[in-house]
Structure formats: C-alpha cells, structure tokens
Coordinates of C-alpha atoms in Angstrom, one line a residue:
M47 CA 6.2 5.4 11.6
V48 CA 4.6 5.2 8.0
E49 CA 8.5 6.0 6.3
I50 CA 9.6 3.6 8.8
V51 CA 7.3 0.8 7.0
G52 CA 7.7 2.2 3.8
T53 CA 11.8 2.1 4.3
V54 CA 11.6 -1.2 5.6
F55 CA 9.6 -2.7 2.6
F56 CA 12.6 -1.2 0.5
L57 CA 15.3 -2.8 2.2
L58 CA 13.5 -5.8 2.3
I59 CA 12.8 -5.7 -1.7
V60 CA 16.9 -4.0 -2.8
C61 CA 18.2 -7.0 -0.4
A62 CA 15.9 -9.5 -2.3
V63 CA 17.1 -8.3 -5.8
A64 CA 20.6 -8.2 -5.2
G65 CA 20.8 -11.5 -3.4
T66 CA 19.6 -12.7 -6.2
L67 CA 21.4 -11.5 -8.8
W68 CA 24.7 -12.8 -6.3
L69 CA 23.4 -16.3 -5.7
L70 CA 21.4 -16.9 -9.1
L71 CA 23.9 -15.0 -11.6
D72 CA 27.2 -15.2 -9.7
Q73 CA 27.1 -11.2 -10.0
V74 CA 29.3 -10.5 -6.7
W75 CA 29.1 -6.5 -7.5
A76 CA 26.2 -7.0 -7.3
A77 CA 26.2 -7.9 -3.3
W78 CA 28.0 -4.5 -2.8
V79 CA 25.8 -2.9 -4.4
G80 CA 22.7 -4.0 -2.2
A81 CA 25.4 -3.8 0.9
L82 CA 25.9 0.0 -0.1
I83 CA 21.9 0.4 -0.3
A84 CA 21.0 -1.6 2.8
L85 CA 23.4 0.3 4.9
I86 CA 22.3 3.7 3.3
T87 CA 18.4 2.4 4.4
L88 CA 19.5 1.5 7.8
I89 CA 21.0 4.9 8.7
S90 CA 18.0 6.7 7.5
L91 CA 16.0 4.4 9.6
A92 CA 18.2 5.0 12.5
L93 CA 17.6 9.0 11.8
E94 CA 14.0 8.8 10.9
P95 CA 12.8 9.0 14.8
R96 CA 14.8 12.0 15.1
R97 CA 13.0 13.1 11.7
V98 CA 9.9 12.9 13.0
R99 CA 10.0 14.8 16.3
S100 CA 11.4 17.9 14.3
I101 CA 7.7 17.9 12.6
G102 CA 5.2 20.1 14.5
Y103 CA 2.5 22.3 14.1
Q104 CA 0.6 24.9 16.5
L105 CA -2.9 26.9 16.3
R106 CA -1.9 30.4 17.1
A107 CA -4.9 33.3 16.9
D108 CA -4.6 33.8 13.4
D109 CA -3.0 31.5 11.3
L110 CA -1.4 27.7 11.9
L111 CA 2.4 27.8 12.6
F112 CA 3.8 24.5 10.7
R113 CA 7.3 23.0 11.6
R114 CA 9.5 20.8 9.9
G115 CA 13.4 19.4 9.2
I116 CA 16.5 18.6 11.1
M117 CA 19.3 20.9 9.0
Y118 CA 17.1 23.0 6.9
Q119 CA 14.5 23.9 8.9
R120 CA 10.9 25.0 7.5
F121 CA 8.6 27.6 9.5
V122 CA 5.0 28.3 7.1
S123 CA 2.7 30.3 8.9
V124 CA -0.8 30.2 6.9
P125 CA -3.6 32.9 7.6
Y126 CA -6.9 30.8 8.5
G127 CA -8.5 33.0 5.9
R128 CA -6.5 31.9 3.2
M129 CA -6.6 28.2 3.8
Q130 CA -9.2 27.0 0.7
L131 CA -8.9 23.3 0.7
V132 CA -8.3 21.0 4.2
D133 CA -8.0 16.9 2.9
I134 CA -7.0 13.9 4.8
T135 CA -5.2 11.5 2.9
R136 CA -5.1 7.5 4.2
G137 CA -2.5 5.3 1.9
P138 CA -2.4 1.5 2.9
V139 CA 0.0 1.3 5.7
A140 CA -1.5 4.1 7.1
R141 CA -5.0 2.8 7.5
L142 CA -3.4 -0.7 8.7
L143 CA -1.4 2.0 11.4
G144 CA -4.4 3.9 11.9
L145 CA -2.9 7.2 11.2
A146 CA -3.6 10.2 8.4
D147 CA -1.7 12.7 6.7
L148 CA -3.7 16.3 6.6
K149 CA -3.1 18.4 3.8
F150 CA -4.1 21.8 3.1
V151 CA -3.5 24.3 0.1
T152 CA -4.2 28.3 0.1
A153 CA -4.5 30.8 -2.8
A154 CA -0.5 30.7 -2.5
A155 CA 0.7 28.2 -5.1
T156 CA 4.7 27.6 -2.3
S157 CA 2.3 27.6 1.4
G158 CA 0.6 23.9 0.7
V159 CA 1.3 22.3 4.1
A160 CA 1.4 18.7 4.8
I161 CA 1.0 17.0 8.6
P162 CA 1.9 13.9 8.2
G163 CA 1.1 11.4 10.7
L164 CA -1.6 12.2 12.7
A165 CA -3.7 9.2 14.6
E166 CA -7.1 9.7 12.7
A167 CA -9.2 11.1 14.9
D168 CA -6.7 14.0 15.5
A169 CA -6.7 14.3 11.6
D170 CA -10.7 14.4 11.9
A171 CA -10.9 17.2 14.6
L172 CA -8.1 18.9 13.1
R173 CA -9.5 19.1 9.7
D174 CA -13.3 20.2 11.4
R175 CA -11.4 22.9 13.5
L176 CA -9.0 24.5 10.5
V177 CA -12.6 24.5 8.3
E178 CA -14.5 26.4 10.9
L179 CA -12.0 29.4 11.6
A180 CA -11.3 29.4 7.6
E181 CA -14.9 29.6 6.8
S182 CA -15.1 32.5 10.1
R183 CA -12.0 34.5 8.6
R184 CA -13.2 34.3 5.1
A185 CA -16.5 35.6 6.2
G186 CA -14.7 39.3 7.1
L187 CA -12.9 39.3 3.2

C-alpha cells in the first residue's frame, strides 16, 4: 500500500511538471514525455497488487524463509542463531496507513531481509518472536 501511495504521488508530480512546461512554456515535448512517464507509472500501479502478493515469509523450526519477486524470485533462508539486529521502520506514509517494515541483519552482508507492509501490531509481535528465537539459538553457539 505504501508503494502505491508513493507511486501516485510521483505520478501527480510528473503530470504537474509536464503540464506546467506544456501550458506555460509551450513545450510540446513535455506533454509527450509526461504522457509516457504517466503510462509507465499506471502500468506499474496495475502490477503492484501482484508484486505485493509475491512477498511472503514463513517461520520454520530453525530459520525464517523469505520470498519475493514475480519474474526474478528470491528465496532467503536466515537461521535464527545468525540474526544480529531486528528493526522496525515506519515512514510517514506507513504511519498514516498503520503499516511498518521489519528489517533484520545477519553476519552475512548479502542476507539482509526486509518484510514490507506489515500491520504495526504484527510487526511488533514478529520482532519480539524473532528476537526470542535468535537469543535462544545463539545461546548454544
């Protein structure tokens, strides 16, 4: 949802700039560029629900499995004992919508995972659960 709101803001700004250039400065090319960018943005908006549905995670016995992507799918398995930091971020639009992103970092530089668009209560509960699991798995290391 946050991505949709951001995309709509982008579309409005592009249309305003292109319209201003076209109407006030009589720059016809600005109308064509604005129309092209608006078309690409509308296509992006149409694909956004499918992209959001492609994001998922699963808490398994020893790790968290994260999945995202439509054409290029990414599956990341993060062992609980390797988690070093679990962070919740809420931007201004996300706060208005009651959403949050849960991010966590491991010792490996390439395995940072962010789960976007969680309800705030779900993000808090998931963070607490992941911290609990990480601490219990680290105790054996």
